[in-house]
Tab-separated table of C-alpha atoms and ligand atoms in Angstrom:
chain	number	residue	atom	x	y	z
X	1	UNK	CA	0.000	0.000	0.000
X	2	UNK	CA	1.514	3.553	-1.194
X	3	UNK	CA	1.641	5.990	2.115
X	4	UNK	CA	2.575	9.286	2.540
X	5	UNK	CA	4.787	10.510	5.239
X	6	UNK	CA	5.311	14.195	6.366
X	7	UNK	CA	7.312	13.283	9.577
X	8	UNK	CA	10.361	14.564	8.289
X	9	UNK	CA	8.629	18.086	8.283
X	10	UNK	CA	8.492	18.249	11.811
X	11	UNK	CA	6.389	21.057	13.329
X	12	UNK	CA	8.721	22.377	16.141
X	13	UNK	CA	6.350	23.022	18.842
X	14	UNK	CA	7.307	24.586	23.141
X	15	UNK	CA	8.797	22.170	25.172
X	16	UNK	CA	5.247	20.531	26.775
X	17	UNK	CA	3.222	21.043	24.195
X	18	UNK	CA	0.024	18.617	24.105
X	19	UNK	CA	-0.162	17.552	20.523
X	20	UNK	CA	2.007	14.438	20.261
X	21	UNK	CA	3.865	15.602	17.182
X	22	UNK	CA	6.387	12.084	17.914
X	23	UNK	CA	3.285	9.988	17.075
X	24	UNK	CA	3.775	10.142	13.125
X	25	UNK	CA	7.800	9.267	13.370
X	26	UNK	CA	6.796	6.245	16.042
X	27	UNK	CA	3.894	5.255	13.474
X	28	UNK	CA	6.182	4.950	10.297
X	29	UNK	CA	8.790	3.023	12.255
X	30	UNK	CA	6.079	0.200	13.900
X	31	UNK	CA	4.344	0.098	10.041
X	32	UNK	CA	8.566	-0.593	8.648
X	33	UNK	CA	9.261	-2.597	10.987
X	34	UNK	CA	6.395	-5.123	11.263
X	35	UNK	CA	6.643	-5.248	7.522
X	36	UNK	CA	2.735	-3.567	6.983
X	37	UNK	CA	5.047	-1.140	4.943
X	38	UNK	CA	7.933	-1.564	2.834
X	39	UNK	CA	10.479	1.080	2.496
X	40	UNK	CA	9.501	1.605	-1.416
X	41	UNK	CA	5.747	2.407	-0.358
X	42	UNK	CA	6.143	5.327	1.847
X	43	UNK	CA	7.126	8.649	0.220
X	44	UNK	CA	6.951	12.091	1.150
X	45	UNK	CA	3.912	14.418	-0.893
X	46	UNK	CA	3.816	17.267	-2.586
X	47	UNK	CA	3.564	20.290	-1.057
X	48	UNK	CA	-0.292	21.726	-1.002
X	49	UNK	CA	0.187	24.920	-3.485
X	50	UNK	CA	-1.893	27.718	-2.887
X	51	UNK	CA	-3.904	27.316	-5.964
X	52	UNK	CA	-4.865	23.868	-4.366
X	53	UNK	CA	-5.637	25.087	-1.382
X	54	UNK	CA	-7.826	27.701	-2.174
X	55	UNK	CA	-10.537	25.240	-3.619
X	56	UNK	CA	-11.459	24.974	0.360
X	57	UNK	CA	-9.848	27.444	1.644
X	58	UNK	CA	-9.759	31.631	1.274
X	59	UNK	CA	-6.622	33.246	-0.666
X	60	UNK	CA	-6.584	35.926	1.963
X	61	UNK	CA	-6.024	33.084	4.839
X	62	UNK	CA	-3.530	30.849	3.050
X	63	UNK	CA	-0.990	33.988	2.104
X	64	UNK	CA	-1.987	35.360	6.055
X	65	UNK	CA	-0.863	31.494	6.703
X	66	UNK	CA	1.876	31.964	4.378
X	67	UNK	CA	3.627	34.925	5.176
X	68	UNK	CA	3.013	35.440	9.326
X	69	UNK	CA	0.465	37.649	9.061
X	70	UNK	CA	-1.734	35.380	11.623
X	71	UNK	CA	-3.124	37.638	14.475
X	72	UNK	CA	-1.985	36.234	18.014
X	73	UNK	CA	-6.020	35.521	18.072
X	74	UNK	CA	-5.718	33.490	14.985
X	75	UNK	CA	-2.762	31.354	15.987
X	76	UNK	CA	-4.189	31.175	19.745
X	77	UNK	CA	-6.960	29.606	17.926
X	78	UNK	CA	-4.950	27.168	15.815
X	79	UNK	CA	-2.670	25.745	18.907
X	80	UNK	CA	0.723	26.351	17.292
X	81	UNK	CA	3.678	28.856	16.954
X	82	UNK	CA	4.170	30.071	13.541
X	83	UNK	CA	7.297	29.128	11.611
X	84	UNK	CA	8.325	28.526	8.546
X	85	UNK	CA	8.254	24.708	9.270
X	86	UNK	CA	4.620	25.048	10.679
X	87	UNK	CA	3.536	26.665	7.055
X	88	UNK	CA	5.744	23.471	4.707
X	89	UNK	CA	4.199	20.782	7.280
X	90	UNK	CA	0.861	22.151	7.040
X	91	UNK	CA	1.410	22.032	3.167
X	92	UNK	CA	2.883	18.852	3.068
X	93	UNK	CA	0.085	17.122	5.234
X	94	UNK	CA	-2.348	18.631	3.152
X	95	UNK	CA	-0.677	17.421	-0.228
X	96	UNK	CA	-0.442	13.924	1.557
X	97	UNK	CA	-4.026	13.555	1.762
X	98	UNK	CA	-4.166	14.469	-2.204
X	99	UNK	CA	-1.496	11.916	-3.265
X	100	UNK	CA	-2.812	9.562	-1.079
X	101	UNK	CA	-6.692	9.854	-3.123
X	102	UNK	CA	-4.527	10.163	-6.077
X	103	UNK	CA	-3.115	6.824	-5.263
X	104	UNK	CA	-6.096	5.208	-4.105
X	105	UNK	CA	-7.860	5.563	-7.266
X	106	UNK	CA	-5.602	3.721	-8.783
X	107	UNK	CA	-5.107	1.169	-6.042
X	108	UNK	CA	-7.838	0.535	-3.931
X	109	UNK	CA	-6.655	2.244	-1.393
X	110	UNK	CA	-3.468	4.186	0.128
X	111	UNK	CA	-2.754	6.128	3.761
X	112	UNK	CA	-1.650	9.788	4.715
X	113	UNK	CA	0.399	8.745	7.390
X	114	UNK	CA	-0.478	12.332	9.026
X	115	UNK	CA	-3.862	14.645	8.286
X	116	UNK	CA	-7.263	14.673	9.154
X	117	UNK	CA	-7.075	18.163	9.729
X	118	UNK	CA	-10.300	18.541	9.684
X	119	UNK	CA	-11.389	22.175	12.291
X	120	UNK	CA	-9.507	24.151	9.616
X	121	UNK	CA	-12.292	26.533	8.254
X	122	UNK	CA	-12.394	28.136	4.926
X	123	UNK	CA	-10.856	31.372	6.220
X	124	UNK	CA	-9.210	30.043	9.459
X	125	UNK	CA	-7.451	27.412	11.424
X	126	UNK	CA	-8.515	26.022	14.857
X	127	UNK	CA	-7.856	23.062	17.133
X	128	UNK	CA	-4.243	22.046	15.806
X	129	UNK	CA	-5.705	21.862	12.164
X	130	UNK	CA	-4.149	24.801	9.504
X	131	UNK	CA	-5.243	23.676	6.410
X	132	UNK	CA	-8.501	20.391	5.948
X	133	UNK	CA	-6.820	18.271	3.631
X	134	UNK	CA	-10.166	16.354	3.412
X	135	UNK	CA	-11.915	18.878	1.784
X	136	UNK	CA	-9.161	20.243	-0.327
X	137	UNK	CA	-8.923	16.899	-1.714
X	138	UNK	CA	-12.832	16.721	-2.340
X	139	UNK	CA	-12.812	19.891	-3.944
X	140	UNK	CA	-9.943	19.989	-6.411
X	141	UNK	CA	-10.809	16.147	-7.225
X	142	UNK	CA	-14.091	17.200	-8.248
X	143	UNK	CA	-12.779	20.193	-9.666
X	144	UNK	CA	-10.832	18.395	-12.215
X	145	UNK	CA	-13.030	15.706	-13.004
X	146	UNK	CA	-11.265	12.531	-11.634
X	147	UNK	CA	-14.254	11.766	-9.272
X	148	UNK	CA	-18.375	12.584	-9.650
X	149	UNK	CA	-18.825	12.411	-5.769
X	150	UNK	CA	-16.739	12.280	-2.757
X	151	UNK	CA	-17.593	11.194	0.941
X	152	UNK	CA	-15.709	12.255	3.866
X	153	UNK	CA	-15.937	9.244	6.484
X	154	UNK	CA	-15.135	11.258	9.916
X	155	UNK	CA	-14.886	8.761	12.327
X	156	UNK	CA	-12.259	10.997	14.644
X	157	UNK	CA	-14.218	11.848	18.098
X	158	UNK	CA	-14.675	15.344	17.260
X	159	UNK	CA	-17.035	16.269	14.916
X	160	UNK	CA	-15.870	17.331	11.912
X	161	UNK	CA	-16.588	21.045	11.986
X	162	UNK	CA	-14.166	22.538	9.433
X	163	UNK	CA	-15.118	20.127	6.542
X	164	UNK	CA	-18.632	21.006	7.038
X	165	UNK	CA	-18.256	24.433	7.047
X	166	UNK	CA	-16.267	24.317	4.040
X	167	UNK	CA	-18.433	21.487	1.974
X	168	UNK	CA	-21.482	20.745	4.275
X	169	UNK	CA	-23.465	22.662	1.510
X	170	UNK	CA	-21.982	20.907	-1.443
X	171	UNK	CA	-23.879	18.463	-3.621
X	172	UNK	CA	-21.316	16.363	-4.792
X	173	UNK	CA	-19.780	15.864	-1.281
X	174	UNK	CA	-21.334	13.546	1.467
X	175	UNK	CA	-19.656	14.648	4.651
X	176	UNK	CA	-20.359	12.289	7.373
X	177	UNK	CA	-18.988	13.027	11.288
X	178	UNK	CA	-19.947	10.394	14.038
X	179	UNK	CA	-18.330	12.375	17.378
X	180	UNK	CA	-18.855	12.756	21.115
X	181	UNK	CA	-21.931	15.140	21.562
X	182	UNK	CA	-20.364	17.149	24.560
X	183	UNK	CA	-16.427	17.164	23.276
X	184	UNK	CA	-14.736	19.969	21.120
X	185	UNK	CA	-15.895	21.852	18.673
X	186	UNK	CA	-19.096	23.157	21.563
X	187	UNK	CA	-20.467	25.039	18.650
X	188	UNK	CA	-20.774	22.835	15.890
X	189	UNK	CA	-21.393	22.941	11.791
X	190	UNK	CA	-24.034	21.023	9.926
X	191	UNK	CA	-22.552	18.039	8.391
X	192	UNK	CA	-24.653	16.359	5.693
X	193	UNK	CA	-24.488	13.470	8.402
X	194	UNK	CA	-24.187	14.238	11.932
X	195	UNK	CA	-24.392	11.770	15.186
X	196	UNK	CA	-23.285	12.940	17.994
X	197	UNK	CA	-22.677	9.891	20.766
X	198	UNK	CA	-23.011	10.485	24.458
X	199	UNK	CA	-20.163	9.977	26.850
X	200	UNK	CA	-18.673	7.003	27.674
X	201	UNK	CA	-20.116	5.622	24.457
X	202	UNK	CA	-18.803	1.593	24.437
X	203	UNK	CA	-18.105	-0.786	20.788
X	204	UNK	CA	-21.462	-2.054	20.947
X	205	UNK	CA	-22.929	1.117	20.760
X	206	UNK	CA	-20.652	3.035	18.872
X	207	UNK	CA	-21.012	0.116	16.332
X	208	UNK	CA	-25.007	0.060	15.947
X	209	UNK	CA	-24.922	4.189	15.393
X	210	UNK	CA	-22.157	3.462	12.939
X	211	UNK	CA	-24.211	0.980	10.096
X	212	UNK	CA	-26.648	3.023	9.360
X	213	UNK	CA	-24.125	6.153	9.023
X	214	UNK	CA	-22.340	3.971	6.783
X	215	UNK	CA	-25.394	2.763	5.088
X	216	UNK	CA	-25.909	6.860	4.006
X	217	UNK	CA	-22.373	7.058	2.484
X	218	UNK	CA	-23.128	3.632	0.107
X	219	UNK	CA	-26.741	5.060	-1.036
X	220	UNK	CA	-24.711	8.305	-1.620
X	221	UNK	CA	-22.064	6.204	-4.187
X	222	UNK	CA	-19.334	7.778	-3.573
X	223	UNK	CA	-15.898	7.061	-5.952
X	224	UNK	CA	-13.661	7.830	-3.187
X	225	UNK	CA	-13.907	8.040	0.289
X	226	UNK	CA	-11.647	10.545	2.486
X	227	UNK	CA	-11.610	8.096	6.003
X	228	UNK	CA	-10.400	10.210	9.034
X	229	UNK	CA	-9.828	7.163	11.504
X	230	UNK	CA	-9.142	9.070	14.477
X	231	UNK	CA	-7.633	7.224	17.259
X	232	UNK	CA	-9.495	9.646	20.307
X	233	UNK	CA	-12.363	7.241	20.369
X	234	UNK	CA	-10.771	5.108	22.228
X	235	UNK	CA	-11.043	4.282	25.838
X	236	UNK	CA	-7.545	5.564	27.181
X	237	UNK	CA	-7.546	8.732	25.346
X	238	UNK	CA	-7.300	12.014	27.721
X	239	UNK	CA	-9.738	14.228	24.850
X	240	UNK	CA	-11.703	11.042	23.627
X	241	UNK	CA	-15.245	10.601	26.180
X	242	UNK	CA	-15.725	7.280	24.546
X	243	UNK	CA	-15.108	3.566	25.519
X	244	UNK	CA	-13.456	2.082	22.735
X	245	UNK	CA	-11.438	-0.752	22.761
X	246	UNK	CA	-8.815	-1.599	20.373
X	247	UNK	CA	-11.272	-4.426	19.349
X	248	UNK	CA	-14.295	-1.981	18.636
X	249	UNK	CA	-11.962	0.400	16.842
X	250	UNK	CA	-10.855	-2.729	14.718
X	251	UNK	CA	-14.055	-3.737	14.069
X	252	UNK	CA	-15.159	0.336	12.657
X	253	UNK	CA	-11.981	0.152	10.442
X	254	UNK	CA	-13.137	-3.048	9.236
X	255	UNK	CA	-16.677	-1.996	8.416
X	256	UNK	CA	-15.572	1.387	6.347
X	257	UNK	CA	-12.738	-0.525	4.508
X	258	UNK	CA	-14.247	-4.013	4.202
X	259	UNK	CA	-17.544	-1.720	2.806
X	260	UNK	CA	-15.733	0.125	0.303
X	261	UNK	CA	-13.547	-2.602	-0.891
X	262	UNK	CA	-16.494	-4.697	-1.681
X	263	UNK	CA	-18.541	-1.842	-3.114
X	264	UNK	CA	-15.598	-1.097	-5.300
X	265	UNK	CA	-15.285	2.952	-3.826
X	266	UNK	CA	-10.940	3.936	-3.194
X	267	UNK	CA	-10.075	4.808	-0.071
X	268	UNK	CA	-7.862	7.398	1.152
X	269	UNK	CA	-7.156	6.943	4.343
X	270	UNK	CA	-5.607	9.669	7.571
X	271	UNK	CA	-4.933	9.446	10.691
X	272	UNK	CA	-6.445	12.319	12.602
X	273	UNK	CA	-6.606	12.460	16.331
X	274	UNK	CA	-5.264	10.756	19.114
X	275	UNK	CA	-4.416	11.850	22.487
X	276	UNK	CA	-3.341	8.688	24.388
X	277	UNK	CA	-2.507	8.260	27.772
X	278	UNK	CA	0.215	6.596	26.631
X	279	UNK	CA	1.366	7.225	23.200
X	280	UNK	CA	1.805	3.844	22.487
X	281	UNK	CA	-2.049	3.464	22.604
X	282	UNK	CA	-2.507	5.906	19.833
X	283	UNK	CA	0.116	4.616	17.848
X	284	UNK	CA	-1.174	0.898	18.802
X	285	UNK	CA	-4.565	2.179	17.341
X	286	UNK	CA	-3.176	3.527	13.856
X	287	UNK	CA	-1.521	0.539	13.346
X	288	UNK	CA	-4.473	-1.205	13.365
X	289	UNK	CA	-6.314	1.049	10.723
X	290	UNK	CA	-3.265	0.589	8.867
X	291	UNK	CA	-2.242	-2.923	9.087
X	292	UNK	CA	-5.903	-3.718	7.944
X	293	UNK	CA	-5.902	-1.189	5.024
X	294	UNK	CA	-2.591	-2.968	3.859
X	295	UNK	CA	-3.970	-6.039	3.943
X	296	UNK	CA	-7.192	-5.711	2.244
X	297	UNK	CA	-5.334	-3.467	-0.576
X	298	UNK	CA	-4.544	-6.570	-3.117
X	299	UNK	CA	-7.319	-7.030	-5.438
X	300	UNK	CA	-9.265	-4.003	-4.345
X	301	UNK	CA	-10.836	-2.828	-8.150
X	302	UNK	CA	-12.230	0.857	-8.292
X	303	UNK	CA	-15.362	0.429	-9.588
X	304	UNK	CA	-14.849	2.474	-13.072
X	305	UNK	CA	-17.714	4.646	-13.608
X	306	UNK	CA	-15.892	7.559	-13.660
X	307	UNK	CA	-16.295	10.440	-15.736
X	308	UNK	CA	-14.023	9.877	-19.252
Y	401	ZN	ZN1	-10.053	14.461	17.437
């Protein structure tokens, strides 16, 4: 399975900073060395241009992005520093979720190893997200003609606020969150598909609300799916809410890919959030989203009724 890795475009963040910015280089070493990944399938991705991004995003933002002309209120908002290395990462992680589509509609499926950005707003960041790769890849995909709909599978615990702002009105975009009613963002955007899950929300559960969410997306036939697997739902995360084990996580992975596979809709797949007690539990439940997108990515046919 191709992946694509920004962790050599580290975002240099103050010393106790909460955003575990060593999950991504800890992740790419656990997918090498277990074998999910072989050295020849992970590259690093293009650089999100500005002409890309402004299909979700406004021109005014991206150069403010850009250049440092972020208010203190503005970066406050986003959760980082500004530096040059904030603005390439940012670009990079974005362009990984567009190679990674790219790739997966010619195999099946393929992984940003980062991304899932997904609070960044058309004209600004928030919650550790600068740029929403999701919809950036929606939009300029559709733009161009290489796909006649698009679903955005947001399965990270917070709802998906950013994508919906930016494409919750489109009609060739399905944008689907399934989140923690009570966690971050406390004023939320229409998604086409919202369900927002109590606290403490177990598999079981979590599970049942998921089918019929899922059940929207196939009626919607989407050619690709952007799937933000965030790893927060899960029981030991400090930000998560939710009860998931590594076996109900498992089991959601296995019901978006398994579904798409067999539907013949590619798969780009990121990583979104995670905010484990221990890091290795975050990293534990990428692997998992991974190791199971790897596996099912032999044989998986794009169903061709795309656009000539
Ligand atoms: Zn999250």
């Amino acid at each position: 399975m191709r992946a694509f890795s920004s962790h050599q475009f580290v975002l240099p963040l103050p010393p106790g900073h909460r955003f575990p910015m060593q999950k991504y280089a800890l992740l790419q070493a656990e997918l090498l060395a277990r074998g999910v990944l072989q050295p020849g399938d992970v590259q690093p991705p293009h650089a999100a241009t500005d002409a890309e991004l402004a299909h979700a995003h406004a021109p005014g933002y991206v150069q403010r992005v850009a250049h440092n002309l972020l208010s203190d209120a503005e970066l406050r908002r986003i959760g980082f520093p500004w530096s040059e290395a904030m603005v390439e990462r940012s670009r990079r992680s974005t362009g990984a979720t567009l190679d990674a589509a790219r790739a997966a509609l010619v195999d099946g499926v393929a992984a940003n190893l980062a991304g899932g950005t997904h609070h960044a707003c058309h004209d600004h960041g928030e919650g550790y997200c600068v740029f929403n790769d999701a919809a950036v890849t929606a939009r300029l995909l559709l733009a161009e003609g290489a796909v006649r709909r698009v679903a955005v599978v947001d399965l990270d615990v917070h709802q998906g606020n950013g994508t919906a702002q930016i494409c919750g009105q489109d009609t060739d975009v399905f944008t689907l969150s399934l989140h923690g009613e009570r966690n971050f963002p406390f004023r939320k955007v229409a998604s086409h598909l919202d369900v927002g899950l109590p606290d403490g929300t177990g598999d079981d559960d979590y599970l049942a609300a998921l089918d019929p969410a899922l059940a929207a997306v196939w009626d919607f036939e989407p050619d690709l799916i952007v799937y933000l697997a965030g790893a927060d739902p899960h029981e030991d995360d400090t930000l998560g809410r939710l009860k998931l084990t590594l076996a109900g996580l498992a089991e959601r992975d296995r019901r978006v890919l398994a579904g798409a596979r067999e539907r013949g809709i590619a798969v780009a797949v990121a990583m979104a959030g995670g905010y484990g007690r221990e890091l290795a539990t975050t990293v534990a439940v990428h692997l998992q989203t991974l190791t199971l997108a790897a596996s099912l990515q032999a044989g998986w046919r794009v169903r061709r009724s795309l656009p000539a």
